[in-house]
C-alpha positions as semicolon CSV with decimal commas, in nm:
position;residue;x (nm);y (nm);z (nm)
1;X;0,000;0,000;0,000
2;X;0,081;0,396;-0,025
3;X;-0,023;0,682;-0,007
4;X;-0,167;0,940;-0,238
5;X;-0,134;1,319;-0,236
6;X;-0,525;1,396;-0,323
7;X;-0,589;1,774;-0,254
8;X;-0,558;1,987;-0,530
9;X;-0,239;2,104;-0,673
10;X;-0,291;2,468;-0,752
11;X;-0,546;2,612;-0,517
12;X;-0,481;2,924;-0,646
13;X;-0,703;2,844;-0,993
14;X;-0,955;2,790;-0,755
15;X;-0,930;3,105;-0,444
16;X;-1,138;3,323;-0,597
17;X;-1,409;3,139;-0,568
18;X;-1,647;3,154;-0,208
19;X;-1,691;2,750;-0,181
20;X;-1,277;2,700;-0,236
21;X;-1,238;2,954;0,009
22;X;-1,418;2,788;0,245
23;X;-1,275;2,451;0,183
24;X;-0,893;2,579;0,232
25;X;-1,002;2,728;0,565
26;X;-1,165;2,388;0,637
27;X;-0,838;2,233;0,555
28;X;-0,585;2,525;0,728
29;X;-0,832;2,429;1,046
30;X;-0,791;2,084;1,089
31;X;-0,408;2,074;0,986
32;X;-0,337;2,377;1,293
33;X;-0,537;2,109;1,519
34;X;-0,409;1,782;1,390
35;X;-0,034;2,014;1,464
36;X;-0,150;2,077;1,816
37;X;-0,223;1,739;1,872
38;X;0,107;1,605;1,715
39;X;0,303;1,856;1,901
40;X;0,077;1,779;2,283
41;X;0,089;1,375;2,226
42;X;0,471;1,359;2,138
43;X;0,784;1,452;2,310
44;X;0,902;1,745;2,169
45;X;1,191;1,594;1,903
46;X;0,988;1,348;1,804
47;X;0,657;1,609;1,777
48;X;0,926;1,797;1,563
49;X;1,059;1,526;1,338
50;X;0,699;1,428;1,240
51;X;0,532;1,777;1,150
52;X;0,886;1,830;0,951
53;X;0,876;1,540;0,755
54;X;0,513;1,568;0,678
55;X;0,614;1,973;0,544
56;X;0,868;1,814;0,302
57;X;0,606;1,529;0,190
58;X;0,358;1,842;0,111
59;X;0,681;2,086;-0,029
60;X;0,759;1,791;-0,253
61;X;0,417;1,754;-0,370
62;X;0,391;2,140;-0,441
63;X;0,709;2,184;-0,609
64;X;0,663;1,931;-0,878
65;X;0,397;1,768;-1,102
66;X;0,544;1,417;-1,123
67;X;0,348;1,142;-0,949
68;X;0,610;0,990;-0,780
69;X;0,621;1,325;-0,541
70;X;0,261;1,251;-0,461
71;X;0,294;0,885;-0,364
72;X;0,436;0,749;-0,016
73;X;0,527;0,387;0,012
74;X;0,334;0,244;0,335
75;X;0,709;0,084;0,426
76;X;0,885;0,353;0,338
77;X;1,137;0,431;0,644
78;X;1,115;0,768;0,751
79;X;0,671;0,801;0,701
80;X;0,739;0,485;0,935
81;X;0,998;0,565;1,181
82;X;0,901;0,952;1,201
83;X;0,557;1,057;1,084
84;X;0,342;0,751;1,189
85;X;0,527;0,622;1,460
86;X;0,408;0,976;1,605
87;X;0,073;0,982;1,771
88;X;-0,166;1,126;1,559
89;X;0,102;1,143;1,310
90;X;-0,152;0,930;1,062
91;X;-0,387;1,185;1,092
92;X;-0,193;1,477;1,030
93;X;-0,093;1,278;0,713
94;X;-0,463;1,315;0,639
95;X;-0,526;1,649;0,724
96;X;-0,270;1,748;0,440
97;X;-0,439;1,551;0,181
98;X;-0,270;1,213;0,200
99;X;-0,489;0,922;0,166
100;X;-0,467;0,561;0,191
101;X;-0,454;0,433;-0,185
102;X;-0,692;0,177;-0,256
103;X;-0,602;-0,181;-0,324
104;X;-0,650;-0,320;-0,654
């Protein structure tokens, strides 16, 4: 399994409009909390590591269209050792627009 980066790539084609507006807000919302929670469940480096790994996963999907920056391995190491091994580390994966992939 993996993950897949499934928010959209260039919110600005879409800011101008009320409901997209709305939506990013939505999504700045529960990323700040799913942060919080990170950051109050962890100890501080490991808080840390998580919440900056998960920045580069979302940098990387920002800076390039090529799938392969939009697709995390479910083994790979450091979404492993750092991000999930985090509590509520999953879920801040989410918040950012990562999804479990579906099996085919």
């Amino acid at each position: 399994g993996s993950f897949i980066w499934t928010a959209p790539a260039e919110p600005r084609e879409v800011a101008c409009r009320a409901a997209a507006i709305r939506a990013a807000h939505d999504i700045c919302v529960a990323v700040r909390e799913e942060v919080v929670a990170v950051g109050n469940a962890n100890a501080p480096r490991r808080a840390q590591d998580a919440i900056s790994l998960c920045c580069t996963y979302v940098s990387n999907c920002l800076a390039s269209d090529e799938a392969r920056f939009r697709r995390i391995g479910a083994a790979n190491k450091a979404l492993c050792g750092r991000l999930l091994a985090a509590s509520g580390g999953g879920m801040l994966l989410r918040a950012v627009g990562f999804a479990p992939e579906p099996v085919s």
